[in-house]
Coordinates of C-alpha atoms and ligand atoms in Angstrom, one line a residue:
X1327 CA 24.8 8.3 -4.7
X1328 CA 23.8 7.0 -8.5
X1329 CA 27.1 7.9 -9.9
X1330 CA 29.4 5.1 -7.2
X1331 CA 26.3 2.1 -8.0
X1332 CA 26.9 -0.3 -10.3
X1333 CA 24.8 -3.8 -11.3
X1334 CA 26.5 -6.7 -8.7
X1335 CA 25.4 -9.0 -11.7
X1336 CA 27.8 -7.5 -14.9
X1337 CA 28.8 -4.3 -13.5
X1338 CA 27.2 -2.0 -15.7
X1339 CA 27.2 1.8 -14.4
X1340 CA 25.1 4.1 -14.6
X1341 CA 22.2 2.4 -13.3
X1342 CA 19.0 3.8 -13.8
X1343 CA 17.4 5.4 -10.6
X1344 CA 13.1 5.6 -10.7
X1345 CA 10.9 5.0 -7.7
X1346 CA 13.4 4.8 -5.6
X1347 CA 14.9 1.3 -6.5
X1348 CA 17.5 1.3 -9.1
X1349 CA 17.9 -0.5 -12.7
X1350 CA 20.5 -2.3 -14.7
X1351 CA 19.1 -2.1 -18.0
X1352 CA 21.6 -4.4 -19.3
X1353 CA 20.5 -7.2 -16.9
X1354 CA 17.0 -6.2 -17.0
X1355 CA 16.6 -6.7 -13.1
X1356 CA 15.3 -4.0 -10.9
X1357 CA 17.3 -3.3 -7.4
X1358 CA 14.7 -2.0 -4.9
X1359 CA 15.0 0.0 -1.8
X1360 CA 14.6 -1.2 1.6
X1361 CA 13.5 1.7 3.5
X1362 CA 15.3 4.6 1.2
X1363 CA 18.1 2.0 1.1
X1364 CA 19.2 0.6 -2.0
X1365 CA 19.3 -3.3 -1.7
X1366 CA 22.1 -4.0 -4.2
X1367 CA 22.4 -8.1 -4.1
X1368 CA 23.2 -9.7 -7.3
X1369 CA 19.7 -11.4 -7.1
X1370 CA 17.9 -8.8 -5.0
X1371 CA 14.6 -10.8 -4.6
X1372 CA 16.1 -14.5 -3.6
X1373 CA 18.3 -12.1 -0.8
X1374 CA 15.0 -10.6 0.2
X1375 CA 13.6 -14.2 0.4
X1376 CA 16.5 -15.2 2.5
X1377 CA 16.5 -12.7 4.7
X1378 CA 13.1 -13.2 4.9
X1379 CA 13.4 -16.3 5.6
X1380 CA 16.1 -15.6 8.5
X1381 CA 14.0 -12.9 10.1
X1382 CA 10.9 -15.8 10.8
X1383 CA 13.4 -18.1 11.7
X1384 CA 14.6 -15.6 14.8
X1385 CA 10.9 -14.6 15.4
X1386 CA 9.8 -18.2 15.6
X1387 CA 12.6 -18.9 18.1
X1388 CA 11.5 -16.1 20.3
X1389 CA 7.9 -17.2 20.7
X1390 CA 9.3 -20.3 21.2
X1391 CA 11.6 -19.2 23.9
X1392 CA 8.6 -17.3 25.4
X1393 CA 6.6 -20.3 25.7
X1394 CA 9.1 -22.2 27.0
X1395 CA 9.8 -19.6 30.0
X1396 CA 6.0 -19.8 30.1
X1397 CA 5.7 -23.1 31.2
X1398 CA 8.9 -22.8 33.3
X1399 CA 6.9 -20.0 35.2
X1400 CA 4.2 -22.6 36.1
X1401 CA 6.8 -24.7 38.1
X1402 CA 6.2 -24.5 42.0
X1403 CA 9.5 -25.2 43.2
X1404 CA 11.2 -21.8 41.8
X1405 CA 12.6 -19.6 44.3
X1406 CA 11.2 -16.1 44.3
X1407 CA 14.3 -14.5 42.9
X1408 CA 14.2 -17.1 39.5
X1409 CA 10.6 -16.3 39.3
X1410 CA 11.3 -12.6 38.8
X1411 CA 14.1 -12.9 36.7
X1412 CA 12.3 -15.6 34.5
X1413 CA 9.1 -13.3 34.5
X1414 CA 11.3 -10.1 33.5
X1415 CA 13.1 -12.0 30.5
X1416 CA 9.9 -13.6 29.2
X1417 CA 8.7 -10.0 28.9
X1418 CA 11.9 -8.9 27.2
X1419 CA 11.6 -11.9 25.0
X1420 CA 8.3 -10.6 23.9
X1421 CA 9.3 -7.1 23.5
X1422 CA 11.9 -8.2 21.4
X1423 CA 9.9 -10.4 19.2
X1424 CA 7.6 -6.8 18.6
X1425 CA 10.6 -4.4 18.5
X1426 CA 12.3 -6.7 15.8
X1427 CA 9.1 -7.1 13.5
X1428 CA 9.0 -3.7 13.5
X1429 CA 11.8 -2.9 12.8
X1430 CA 12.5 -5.2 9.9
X1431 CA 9.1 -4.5 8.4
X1432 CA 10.8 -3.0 5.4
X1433 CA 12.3 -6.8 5.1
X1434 CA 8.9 -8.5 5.3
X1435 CA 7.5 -8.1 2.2
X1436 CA 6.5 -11.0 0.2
X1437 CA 9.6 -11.7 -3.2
X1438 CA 7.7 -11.1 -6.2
X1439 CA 9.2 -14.2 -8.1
X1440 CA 10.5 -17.2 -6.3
X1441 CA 14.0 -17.0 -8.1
X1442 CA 16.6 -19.6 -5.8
X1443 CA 17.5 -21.4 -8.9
X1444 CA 18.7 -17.8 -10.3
X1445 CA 20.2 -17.5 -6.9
X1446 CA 22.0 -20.6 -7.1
X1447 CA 22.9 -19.8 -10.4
X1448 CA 24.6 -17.1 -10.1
X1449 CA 26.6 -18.5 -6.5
X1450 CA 25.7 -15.6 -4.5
X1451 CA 25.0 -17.7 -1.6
X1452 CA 25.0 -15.7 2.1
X1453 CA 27.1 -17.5 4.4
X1454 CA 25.0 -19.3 6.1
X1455 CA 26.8 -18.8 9.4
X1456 CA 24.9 -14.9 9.4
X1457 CA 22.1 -14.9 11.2
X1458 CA 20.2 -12.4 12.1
X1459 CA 21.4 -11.6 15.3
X1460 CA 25.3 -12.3 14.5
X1461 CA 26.5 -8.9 15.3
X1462 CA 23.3 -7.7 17.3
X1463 CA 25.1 -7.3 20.5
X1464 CA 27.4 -4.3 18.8
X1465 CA 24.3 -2.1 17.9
X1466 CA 24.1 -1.4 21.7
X1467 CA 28.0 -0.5 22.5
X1468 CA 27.7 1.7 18.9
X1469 CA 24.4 3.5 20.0
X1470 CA 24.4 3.3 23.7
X1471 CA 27.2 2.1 26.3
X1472 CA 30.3 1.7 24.1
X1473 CA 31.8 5.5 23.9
X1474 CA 35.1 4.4 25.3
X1475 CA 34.9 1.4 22.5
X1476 CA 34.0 4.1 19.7
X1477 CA 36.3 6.7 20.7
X1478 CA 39.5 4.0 20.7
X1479 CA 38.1 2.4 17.1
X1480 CA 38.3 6.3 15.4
X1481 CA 41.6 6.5 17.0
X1482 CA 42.8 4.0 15.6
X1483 CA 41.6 5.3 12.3
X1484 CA 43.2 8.7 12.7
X1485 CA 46.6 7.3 13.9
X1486 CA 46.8 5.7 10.4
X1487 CA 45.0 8.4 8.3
X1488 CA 46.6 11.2 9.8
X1489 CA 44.5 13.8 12.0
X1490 CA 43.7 16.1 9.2
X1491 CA 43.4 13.9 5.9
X1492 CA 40.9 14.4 3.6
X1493 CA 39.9 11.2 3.0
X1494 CA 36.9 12.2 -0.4
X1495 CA 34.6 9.7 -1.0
X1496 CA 34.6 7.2 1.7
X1497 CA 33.4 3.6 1.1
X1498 CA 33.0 1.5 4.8
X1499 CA 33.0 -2.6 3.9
X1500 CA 31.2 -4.3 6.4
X1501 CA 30.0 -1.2 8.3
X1502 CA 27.8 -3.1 10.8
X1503 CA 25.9 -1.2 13.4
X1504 CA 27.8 1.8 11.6
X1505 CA 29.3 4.0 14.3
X1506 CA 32.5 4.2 12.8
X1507 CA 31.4 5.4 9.6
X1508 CA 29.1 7.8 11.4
X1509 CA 31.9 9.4 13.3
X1510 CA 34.5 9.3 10.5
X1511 CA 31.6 11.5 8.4
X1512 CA 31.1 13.8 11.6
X1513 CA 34.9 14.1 12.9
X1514 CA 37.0 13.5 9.4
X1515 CA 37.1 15.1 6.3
X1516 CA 34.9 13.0 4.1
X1517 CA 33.0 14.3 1.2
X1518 CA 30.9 11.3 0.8
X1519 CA 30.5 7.6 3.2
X1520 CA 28.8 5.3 2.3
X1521 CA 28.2 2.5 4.6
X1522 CA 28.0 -1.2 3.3
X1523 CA 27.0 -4.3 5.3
X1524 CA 24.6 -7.5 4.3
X1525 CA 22.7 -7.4 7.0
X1526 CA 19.6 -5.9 7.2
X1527 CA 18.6 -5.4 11.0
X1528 CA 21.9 -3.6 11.7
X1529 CA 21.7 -0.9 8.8
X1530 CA 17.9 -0.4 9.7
X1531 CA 18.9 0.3 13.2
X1532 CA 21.7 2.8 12.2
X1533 CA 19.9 4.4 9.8
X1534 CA 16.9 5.2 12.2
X1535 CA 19.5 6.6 14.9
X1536 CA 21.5 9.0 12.4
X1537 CA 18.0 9.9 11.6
X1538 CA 17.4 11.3 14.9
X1539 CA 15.5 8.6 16.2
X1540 CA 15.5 7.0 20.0
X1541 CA 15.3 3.1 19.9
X1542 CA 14.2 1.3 22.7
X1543 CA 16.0 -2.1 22.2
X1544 CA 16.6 -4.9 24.8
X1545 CA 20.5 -6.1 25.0
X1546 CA 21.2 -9.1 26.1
X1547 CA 24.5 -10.0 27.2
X1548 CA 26.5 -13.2 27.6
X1549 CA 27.4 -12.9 31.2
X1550 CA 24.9 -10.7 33.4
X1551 CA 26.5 -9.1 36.2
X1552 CA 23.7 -9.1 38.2
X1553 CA 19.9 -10.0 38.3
X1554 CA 18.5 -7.7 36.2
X1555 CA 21.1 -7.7 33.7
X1556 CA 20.2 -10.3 31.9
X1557 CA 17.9 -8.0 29.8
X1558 CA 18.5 -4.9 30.0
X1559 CA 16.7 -2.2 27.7
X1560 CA 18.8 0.6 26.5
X1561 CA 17.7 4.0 24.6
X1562 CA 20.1 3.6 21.4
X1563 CA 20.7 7.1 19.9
X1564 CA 22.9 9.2 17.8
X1565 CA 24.7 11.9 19.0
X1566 CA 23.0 14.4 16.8
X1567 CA 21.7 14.0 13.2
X1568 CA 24.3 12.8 10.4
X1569 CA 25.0 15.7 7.9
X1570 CA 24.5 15.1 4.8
X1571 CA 26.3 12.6 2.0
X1572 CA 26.0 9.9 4.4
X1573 CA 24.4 7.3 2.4
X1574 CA 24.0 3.4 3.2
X1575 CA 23.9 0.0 0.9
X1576 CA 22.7 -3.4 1.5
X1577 CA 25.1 -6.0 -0.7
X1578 CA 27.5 -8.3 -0.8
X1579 CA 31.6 -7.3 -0.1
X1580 CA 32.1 -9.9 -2.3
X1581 CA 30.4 -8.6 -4.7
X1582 CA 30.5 -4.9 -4.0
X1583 CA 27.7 -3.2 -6.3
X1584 CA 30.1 -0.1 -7.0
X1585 CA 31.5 1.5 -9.9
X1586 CA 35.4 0.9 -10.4
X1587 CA 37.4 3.8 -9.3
X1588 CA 35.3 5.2 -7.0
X1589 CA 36.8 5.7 -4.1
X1590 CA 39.5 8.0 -2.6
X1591 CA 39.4 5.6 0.5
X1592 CA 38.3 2.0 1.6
X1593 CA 38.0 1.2 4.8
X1594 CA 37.7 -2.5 6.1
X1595 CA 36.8 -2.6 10.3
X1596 CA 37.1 -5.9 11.4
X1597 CA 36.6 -7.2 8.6
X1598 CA 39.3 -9.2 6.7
X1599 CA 39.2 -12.1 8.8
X1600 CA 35.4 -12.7 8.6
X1601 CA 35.3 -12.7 4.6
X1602 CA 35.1 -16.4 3.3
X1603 CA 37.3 -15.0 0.1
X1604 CA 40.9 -15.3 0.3
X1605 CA 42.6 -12.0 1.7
X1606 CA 44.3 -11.6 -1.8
X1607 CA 41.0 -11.3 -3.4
X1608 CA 39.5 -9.5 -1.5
X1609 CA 43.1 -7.1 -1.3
X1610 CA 42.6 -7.1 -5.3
X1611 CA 38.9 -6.1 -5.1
X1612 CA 39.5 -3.5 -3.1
X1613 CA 42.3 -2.1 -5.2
X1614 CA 39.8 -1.9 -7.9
X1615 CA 37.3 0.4 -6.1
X1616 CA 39.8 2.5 -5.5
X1617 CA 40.8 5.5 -7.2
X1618 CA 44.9 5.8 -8.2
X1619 CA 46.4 7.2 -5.1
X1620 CA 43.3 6.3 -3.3
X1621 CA 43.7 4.3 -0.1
X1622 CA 43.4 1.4 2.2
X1623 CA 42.5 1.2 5.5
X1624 CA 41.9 -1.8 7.6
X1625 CA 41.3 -1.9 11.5
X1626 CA 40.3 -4.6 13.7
X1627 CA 41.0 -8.2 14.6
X1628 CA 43.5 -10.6 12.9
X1629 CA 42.0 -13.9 14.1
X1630 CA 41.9 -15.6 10.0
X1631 CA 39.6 -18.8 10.7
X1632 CA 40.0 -21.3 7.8
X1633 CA 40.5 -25.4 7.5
X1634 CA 43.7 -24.5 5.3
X1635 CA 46.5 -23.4 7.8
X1636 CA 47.9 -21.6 4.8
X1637 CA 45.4 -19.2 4.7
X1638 CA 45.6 -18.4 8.8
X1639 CA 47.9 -15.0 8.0
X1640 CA 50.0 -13.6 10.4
X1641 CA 50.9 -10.0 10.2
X1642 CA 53.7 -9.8 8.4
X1643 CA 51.9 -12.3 5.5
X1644 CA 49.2 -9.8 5.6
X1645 CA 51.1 -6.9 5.0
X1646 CA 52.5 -8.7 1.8
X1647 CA 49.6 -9.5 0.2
X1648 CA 48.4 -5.9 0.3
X1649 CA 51.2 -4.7 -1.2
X1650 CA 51.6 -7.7 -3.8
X1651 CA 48.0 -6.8 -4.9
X1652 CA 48.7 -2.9 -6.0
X1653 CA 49.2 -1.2 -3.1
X1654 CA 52.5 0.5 -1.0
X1655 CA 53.8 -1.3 2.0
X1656 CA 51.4 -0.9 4.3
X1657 CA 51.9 1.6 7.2
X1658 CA 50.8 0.0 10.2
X1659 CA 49.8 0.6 14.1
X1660 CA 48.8 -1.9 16.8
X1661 CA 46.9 -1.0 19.7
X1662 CA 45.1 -2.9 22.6
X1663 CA 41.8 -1.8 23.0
X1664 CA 38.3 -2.9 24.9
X1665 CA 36.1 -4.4 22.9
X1666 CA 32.2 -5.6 23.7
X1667 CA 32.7 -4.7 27.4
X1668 CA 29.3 -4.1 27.9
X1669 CA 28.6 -2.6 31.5
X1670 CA 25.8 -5.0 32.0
X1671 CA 28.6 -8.0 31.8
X1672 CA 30.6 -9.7 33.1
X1673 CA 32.6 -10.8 29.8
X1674 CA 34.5 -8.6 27.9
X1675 CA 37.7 -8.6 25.5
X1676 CA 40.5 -6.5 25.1
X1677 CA 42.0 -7.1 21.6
X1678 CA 45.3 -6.2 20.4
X1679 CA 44.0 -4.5 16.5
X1680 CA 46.1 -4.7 13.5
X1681 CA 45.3 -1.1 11.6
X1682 CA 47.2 -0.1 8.3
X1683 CA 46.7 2.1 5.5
X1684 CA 47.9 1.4 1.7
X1685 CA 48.3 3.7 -0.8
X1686 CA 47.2 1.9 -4.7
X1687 CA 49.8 2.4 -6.8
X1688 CA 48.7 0.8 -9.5
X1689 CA 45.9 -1.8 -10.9
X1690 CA 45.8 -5.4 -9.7
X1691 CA 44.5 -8.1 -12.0
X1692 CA 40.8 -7.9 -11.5
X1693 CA 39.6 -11.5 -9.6
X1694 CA 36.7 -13.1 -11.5
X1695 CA 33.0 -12.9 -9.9
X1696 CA 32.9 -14.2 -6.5
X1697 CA 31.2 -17.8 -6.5
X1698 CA 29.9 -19.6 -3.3
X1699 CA 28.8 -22.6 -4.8
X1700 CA 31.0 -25.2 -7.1
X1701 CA 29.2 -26.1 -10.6
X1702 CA 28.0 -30.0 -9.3
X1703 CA 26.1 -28.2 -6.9
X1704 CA 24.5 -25.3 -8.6
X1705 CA 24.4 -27.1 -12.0
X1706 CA 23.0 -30.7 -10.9
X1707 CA 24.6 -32.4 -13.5
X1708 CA 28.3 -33.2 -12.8
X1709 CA 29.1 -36.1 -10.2
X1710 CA 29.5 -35.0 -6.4
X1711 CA 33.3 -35.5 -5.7
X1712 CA 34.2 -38.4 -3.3
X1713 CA 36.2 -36.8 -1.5
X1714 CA 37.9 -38.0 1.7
X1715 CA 35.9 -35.6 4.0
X1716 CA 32.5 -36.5 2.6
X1717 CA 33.7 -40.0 2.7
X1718 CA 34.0 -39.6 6.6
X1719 CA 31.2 -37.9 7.3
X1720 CA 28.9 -39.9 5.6
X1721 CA 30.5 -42.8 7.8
X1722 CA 29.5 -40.8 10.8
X1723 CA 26.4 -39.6 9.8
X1724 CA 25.5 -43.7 8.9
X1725 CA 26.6 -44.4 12.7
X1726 CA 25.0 -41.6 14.0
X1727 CA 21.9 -42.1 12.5
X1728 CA 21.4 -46.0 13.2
X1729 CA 22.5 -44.7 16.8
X1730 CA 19.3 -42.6 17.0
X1731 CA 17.3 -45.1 15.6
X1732 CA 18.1 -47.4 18.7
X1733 CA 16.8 -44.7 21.2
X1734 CA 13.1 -46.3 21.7
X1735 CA 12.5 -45.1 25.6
X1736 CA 13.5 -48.5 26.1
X1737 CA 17.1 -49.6 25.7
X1738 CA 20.2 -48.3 27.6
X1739 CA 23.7 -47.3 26.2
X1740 CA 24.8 -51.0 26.8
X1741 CA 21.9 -52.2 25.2
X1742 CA 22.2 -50.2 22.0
X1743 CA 26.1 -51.4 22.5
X1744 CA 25.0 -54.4 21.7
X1745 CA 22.7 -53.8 18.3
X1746 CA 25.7 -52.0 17.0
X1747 CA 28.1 -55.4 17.8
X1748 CA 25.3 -57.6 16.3
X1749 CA 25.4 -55.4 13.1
X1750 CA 29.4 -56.0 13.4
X1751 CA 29.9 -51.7 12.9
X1752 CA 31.6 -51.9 15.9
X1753 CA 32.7 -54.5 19.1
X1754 CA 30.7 -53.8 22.0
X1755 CA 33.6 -52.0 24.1
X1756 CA 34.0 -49.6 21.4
X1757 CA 30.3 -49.3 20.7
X1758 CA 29.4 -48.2 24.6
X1759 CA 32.2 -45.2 24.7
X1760 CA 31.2 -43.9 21.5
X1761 CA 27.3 -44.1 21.9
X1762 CA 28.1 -42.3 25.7
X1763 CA 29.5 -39.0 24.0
X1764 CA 27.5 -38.9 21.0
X1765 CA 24.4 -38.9 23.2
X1766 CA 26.1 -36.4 25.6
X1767 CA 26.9 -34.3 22.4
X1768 CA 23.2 -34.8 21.7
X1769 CA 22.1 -34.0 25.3
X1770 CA 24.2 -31.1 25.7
X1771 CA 22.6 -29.7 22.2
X1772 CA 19.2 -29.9 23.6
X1773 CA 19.9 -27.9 27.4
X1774 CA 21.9 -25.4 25.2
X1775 CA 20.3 -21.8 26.3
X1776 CA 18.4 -20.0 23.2
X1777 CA 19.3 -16.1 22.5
X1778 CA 19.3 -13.7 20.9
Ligands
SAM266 C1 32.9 -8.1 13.0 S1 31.5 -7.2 12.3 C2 32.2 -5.6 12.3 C3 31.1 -4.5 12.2 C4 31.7 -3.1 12.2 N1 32.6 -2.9 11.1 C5 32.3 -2.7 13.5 O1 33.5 -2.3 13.5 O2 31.7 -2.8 14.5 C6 31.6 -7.7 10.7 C7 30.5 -7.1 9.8 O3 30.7 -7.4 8.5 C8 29.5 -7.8 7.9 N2 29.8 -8.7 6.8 C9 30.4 -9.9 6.9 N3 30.6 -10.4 5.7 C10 30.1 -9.5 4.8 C11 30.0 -9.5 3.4 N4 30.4 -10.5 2.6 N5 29.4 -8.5 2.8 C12 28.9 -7.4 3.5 N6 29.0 -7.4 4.9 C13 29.6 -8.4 5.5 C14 28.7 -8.4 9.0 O4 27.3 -8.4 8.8 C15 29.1 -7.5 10.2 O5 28.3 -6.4 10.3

């Protein structure tokens, strides 16, 4: 596993392996292990911190969603049935809370030096649009309901791969809940996977099924088909023990903590779209993990979400920037498959997937460090730009605020209609509108249903 690891911070490889955490000497900065492991984040103990910091945030809001169902249990006018189902989901609610501290125990371990300015530093920032629970909901169809879902994903694998390739040493971007890269190590040749993903939660939970273990988990999905599926506890397993040179890494595709030219094969599921880099750096990046000849290949989604149209690629555009950035013209295959159909919902999706695979034929120009913060920010010293968007929000967020400063238990919307003509921000017939949906905004955040 030592010889694909190298520092996230300068890229020095070898590291230096010793009580299970690893070490770039050059950097002087110690990677540790989270549960065997290796927790490869350019600033491992800000990550830890953060995730930290995300995993009290999610067990705060489940007492807080227990309490809550509490005190809606001590209402007389529920009907039998809502008491029941209430009753059942606060006790899933607490079960969870448990299962999840458990589970992430590894996680909850005081950071030795309260580094965030290092973090900042060095703008390795996790989008803060990952919680916890983002991609919870796909531990269950990996582990437990979702063979159809499984068996259609390694399909589409194969039927870019070919059946029989040997694919070497396998690296897995954004490997999630892992079944794919489980089943591509049991069912395809690989010599070694390895199985990357930043999030914490879902690689403990994989790693603990390949491992032979039963986890009792609740799921909870969107749309309950019926009473008692609104939490519903499933036995997650593994079909049988991973063989060996299955390996897994906590880190950053964006700043992937491997060795150049390690890799025979990079595959990305459902992953491209997701990224906040550009697809042409992250095309480039991967180029430069892989070995010559060594290959591509993406599955999943094509849904680019960006404020720049330009950046929204369609297929074709897609297929071009792979090949622009070292690689063959892609060889591609769509399929429509099911995806998150969980038996216990009523919501589901069938997507049409966008797989290829790329041969490198040669080096790309290797993309500089990936930074998620500008320099005013992390530095403190250059101006913050004026620019037209912060211009207009901080308009709104004036308005807005003054708005919720009228809100006293006392006035109505026409009153507060009123203040706002008197401090001539807006006439009174514009005022009453606008107050009327930013307090239904407001309203509708506060009944908006917790979950996990
Ligand atoms: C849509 S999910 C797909 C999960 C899995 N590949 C699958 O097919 O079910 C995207 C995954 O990418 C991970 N991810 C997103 N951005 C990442 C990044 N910059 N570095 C590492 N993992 C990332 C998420 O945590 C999540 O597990």
């Amino acid at each position: 596993m030592i010889e694909f690891l190298a520092c996230p911070r300068c890229d020095k490889t070898p590291l230096v392996e010793g009580d299970g955490a690893y070490r770039c000497e050059a950097c002087k900065i110690d990677f540790p292990s989270i549960d065997g492991i290796p927790w490869m984040f350019a600033e491992p103990q800000a990550a830890l911190g953060e995730w930290r910091g995300r995993l009290q945030f999610a067990l705060q809001r489940l007492s807080f969603d227990a309490a809550r169902l509490e005190a809606e249990l001590g209402r007389k006018d529920l009907r039998p049935l809502a008491r029941r189902r209430i009753e059942r989901y606060r006790k899933a609610t607490e079960s969870h809370r448990r299962s999840l501290q458990k589970l992430l125990r590894p996680v909850d371990v005081q950071s030795l030096q309260g580094k965030f300015e290092t973090y900042l530093a060095l703008r390795t920032r996790l989008p803060a649009d990952q919680a916890l629970n983002t991609y919870y909901a796909n531990v269950h169809r990996d582990w437990s309901w979702g063979d159809e879902e499984n068996k259609a994903s390694l399909q589409q694998i194969r039927a870019v791969a070919q059946d029989n390739a040997d694919l070497g040493n396998v690296l897995v971007l954004g490997s999630g809940a892992s079944r794919l890269a489980y089943d591509l190590h049991m069912q395809m040749d690989c010599t070694a996977t390895i199985a990357m993903d930043f999030n914490p939660l879902l690689l403990l939970i994989a790693q603990a099924v390949m491992r032979g273990e039963t986890l009792k988990l609740y799921e909870f999905p969107i749309a309950p088909k019926s009473l008692e599926d609104d939490a519903v506890l499933r036995s997650l397993r593994a079909p049988e023990v991973v063989r060996a040179g299955f390996h897994f890494v906590l880190g950053d595709a964006m700043r992937p903590p491997f060795a150049a030219q390690s890799f025979e094969t990079v595959i990305t599921p459902w992953l491209i779209d997701i990224v906040t880099e550009d697809l042409a750096v992250l095309a480039a990046r991967i180029n430069g993990l892989l070995k010559k000849d060594g290959r591509w290949i993406n599955f999943g989604s094509l849904a680019f979400s960006h404020p720049d149209r330009a950046r929204l690629y369609s297929p074709e555009e897609t297929k071009a920037i792979v090949a622009e950035n070292g690689f063959s013209d892609p060889y591609v295959s769509e399929a429509t498959i099911p995806y998150m159909c969980s038996p216990a919902s009523r919501h589901g999706r069938r997507e049409q997937v966008f797989s290829f695979s790329a041969y490198k034929e040669r080096d790309a120009d290797q993309p500089a460090r990936h930074r998620a913060l500008p320099d005013w920010i992390v530095t403190g010293k250059e101006p913050v730009p004026l620019t037209s968007s912060f211009r207009s929000q901080a308009m709104t967020t004036q308005i807005y605020s003054f708005m919720m400063s009228l809100i006293d238990g006392k006035r109505s919307i026409k009153d507060m209609a009123v203040v706002l003509e008197k401090q001539k921000l807006m006439t009174r017939e514009e005022a009453e509108p606008a107050i009327r949906s930013f307090l239904t905004r407001m309203y509708d955040d506060a009944q908006k249903q917790p979950g996990f």
